[in-house]
Coordinates of C-alpha atoms in Angstrom, one line a residue:
M30 CA -57.5 -71.3 24.7
S31 CA -56.1 -71.9 28.3
A32 CA -55.4 -75.5 27.4
L33 CA -53.2 -74.6 24.5
R34 CA -51.3 -72.4 26.6
S35 CA -50.8 -75.3 28.8
L36 CA -49.6 -77.2 26.2
V37 CA -47.1 -75.0 25.3
L38 CA -45.6 -74.0 28.1
A39 CA -45.4 -78.5 29.2
I40 CA -43.9 -78.1 25.6
E41 CA -41.3 -75.3 26.7
L42 CA -40.4 -77.0 30.1
A43 CA -40.0 -80.4 28.6
T44 CA -37.7 -79.0 25.8
E45 CA -36.0 -77.3 28.9
K46 CA -35.7 -81.0 30.2
R47 CA -34.2 -82.6 27.0
D48 CA -32.0 -80.0 26.4
E49 CA -30.3 -80.2 29.8
A50 CA -30.5 -83.9 29.9
G51 CA -28.2 -83.9 26.8
R52 CA -26.0 -81.4 28.7
H53 CA -25.6 -84.3 31.4
L54 CA -25.3 -86.6 28.4
M55 CA -22.1 -84.5 27.0
Q56 CA -20.9 -84.1 30.7
A57 CA -20.7 -88.2 30.8
Q58 CA -19.4 -88.7 27.4
R59 CA -16.7 -86.3 28.6
A60 CA -15.8 -87.8 31.1
Y61 CA -15.7 -91.6 29.9
L62 CA -12.9 -90.3 27.5
Q63 CA -11.3 -88.9 30.0
G64 CA -11.5 -91.7 31.6
Q65 CA -10.6 -94.0 28.8
N66 CA -7.4 -91.5 28.1
Q67 CA -6.2 -92.6 31.4
L68 CA -6.3 -96.5 30.8
E69 CA -4.3 -95.5 28.0
Q70 CA -2.1 -93.6 29.5
L71 CA -1.9 -96.4 32.3
A72 CA -1.1 -98.9 29.5
N73 CA 1.5 -97.1 27.2
Y74 CA 3.3 -96.2 31.0
A75 CA 3.2 -100.3 31.9
T76 CA 4.0 -100.9 28.7
D77 CA 7.1 -98.5 28.1
S78 CA 8.4 -99.5 31.8
E79 CA 8.2 -102.8 30.8
A80 CA 10.2 -102.0 27.8
R81 CA 12.9 -100.8 29.5
W82 CA 13.0 -103.0 32.2
V83 CA 13.6 -106.0 29.8
S84 CA 16.2 -104.0 27.7
S85 CA 18.1 -102.8 31.2
A86 CA 17.6 -106.4 32.7
Q87 CA 20.2 -107.8 29.9
V88 CA 22.7 -106.2 31.9
S89 CA 23.0 -107.6 35.7
M90 CA 20.4 -106.3 38.2
S91 CA 20.6 -107.2 42.0
T92 CA 17.4 -108.9 43.3
G93 CA 16.3 -106.2 45.1
I94 CA 16.0 -103.6 41.8
L95 CA 14.4 -106.7 40.1
Q96 CA 12.1 -106.9 43.4
H97 CA 10.9 -103.4 43.1
H98 CA 9.9 -103.4 39.7
Y99 CA 8.0 -106.2 40.3
Q100 CA 6.3 -104.1 43.0
F101 CA 6.3 -101.2 41.0
M102 CA 4.6 -103.4 37.8
D103 CA 1.7 -105.0 40.2
R104 CA 0.7 -101.8 41.4
L105 CA 0.8 -100.4 38.1
H106 CA -1.3 -103.6 37.1
H107 CA -3.6 -102.9 40.0
A108 CA -4.1 -99.2 39.0
I109 CA -5.0 -100.2 35.5
G110 CA -7.6 -103.0 36.8
L111 CA -8.8 -99.9 39.3
Q112 CA -9.5 -97.4 36.2
D113 CA -11.2 -100.2 34.4
G114 CA -13.6 -100.0 36.6
V115 CA -14.0 -96.8 37.1
L116 CA -14.3 -96.6 33.1
A117 CA -16.9 -99.3 33.5
N118 CA -19.2 -97.2 35.9
L119 CA -18.4 -94.4 33.7
Q120 CA -19.8 -96.1 30.7
Q121 CA -22.8 -96.6 32.8
Q122 CA -23.8 -93.1 33.4
V123 CA -22.9 -92.5 29.9
E124 CA -26.4 -95.0 29.3
V125 CA -28.2 -93.8 32.0
E126 CA -28.0 -90.2 30.8
R127 CA -28.8 -91.9 27.6
K128 CA -31.9 -93.0 28.6
R129 CA -33.0 -89.8 30.3
V130 CA -32.5 -88.1 27.2
Q131 CA -34.6 -90.2 24.9
E132 CA -37.3 -90.3 27.5
A133 CA -37.3 -86.8 27.3
E134 CA -37.5 -86.7 24.0
M135 CA -40.4 -89.2 23.6
R136 CA -42.1 -87.0 26.3
L137 CA -41.5 -83.7 24.5
A138 CA -42.8 -85.8 21.1
V139 CA -45.7 -86.5 22.7
L140 CA -46.6 -82.9 24.1
Q141 CA -46.0 -81.5 20.6
K142 CA -48.6 -84.0 18.6
L143 CA -50.9 -82.9 21.0
L144 CA -50.6 -79.9 20.9
A145 CA -50.9 -80.3 17.1
K146 CA -54.1 -82.2 17.4
K147 CA -55.8 -79.6 20.1
Q148 CA -54.7 -76.8 17.2
M149 CA -56.4 -79.0 14.9
E150 CA -59.4 -79.9 17.2
R151 CA -59.8 -75.8 17.8
A152 CA -59.4 -74.8 13.9
M153 CA -61.9 -77.5 12.9
L154 CA -64.3 -76.1 15.7
M155 CA -63.8 -72.6 14.4
A156 CA -64.2 -73.6 10.8
R157 CA -67.6 -75.3 11.7
R158 CA -68.5 -72.2 13.6
E159 CA -67.8 -69.6 10.4
Q160 CA -69.9 -72.6 8.5
R161 CA -72.5 -72.5 10.8
Q162 CA -72.8 -68.5 10.9
T163 CA -72.6 -68.2 6.8
D164 CA -75.6 -71.1 6.7
E165 CA -77.4 -69.2 9.0
F166 CA -76.9 -66.0 7.3
A167 CA -77.8 -67.7 4.4
A168 CA -80.9 -69.1 5.6
M169 CA -81.5 -65.5 7.1
Q170 CA -81.4 -63.9 3.8
H171 CA -83.3 -66.2 2.3
A172 CA -86.0 -66.3 5.0
R173 CA -86.1 -62.2 3.7
A174 CA -85.8 -62.9 0.4
M175 CA -89.4 -65.3 0.5
A176 CA -90.9 -63.2 3.4
Q177 CA -90.6 -59.9 0.7
L178 CA -91.9 -62.5 -2.4
H179 CA -94.4 -63.3 0.3
S180 CA -95.4 -60.1 0.7
G181 CA -94.8 -58.8 -2.7
E182 CA -97.9 -61.2 -4.1
M183 CA -99.8 -60.1 -1.3
S184 CA -100.0 -56.9 -2.0

């Protein structure tokens, strides 16, 4: 009986760990989506900035302003590259958390199958005990009946 209680407790703990791993996975996915949104914003800003500068470059511009624009665009593209790296790290974290969820689910499934097996074994043991008691009772009844029959023949 205590083995079953231990398994039930282990299942409860495994369920909590699986749920916690699921929460961590959701957090990692949210962080990845936020990183993706930031990357899109940077890319859109770079595209918009480039379009604005191209249209204003058709009007005469000083070399200082043009140089400033190129430096700005270099920094913006550098920021986009950095965000790509952040996004790659966030994607790795999502994969790590996804594996943790899978491992937790597998452990939980193993424990649940083990519990079901133990419960089935216990039910079979109880059924055998019950059958043995029934057989012993029937044997005793038969023995009494035979004894009464036998003692009735003797008298």
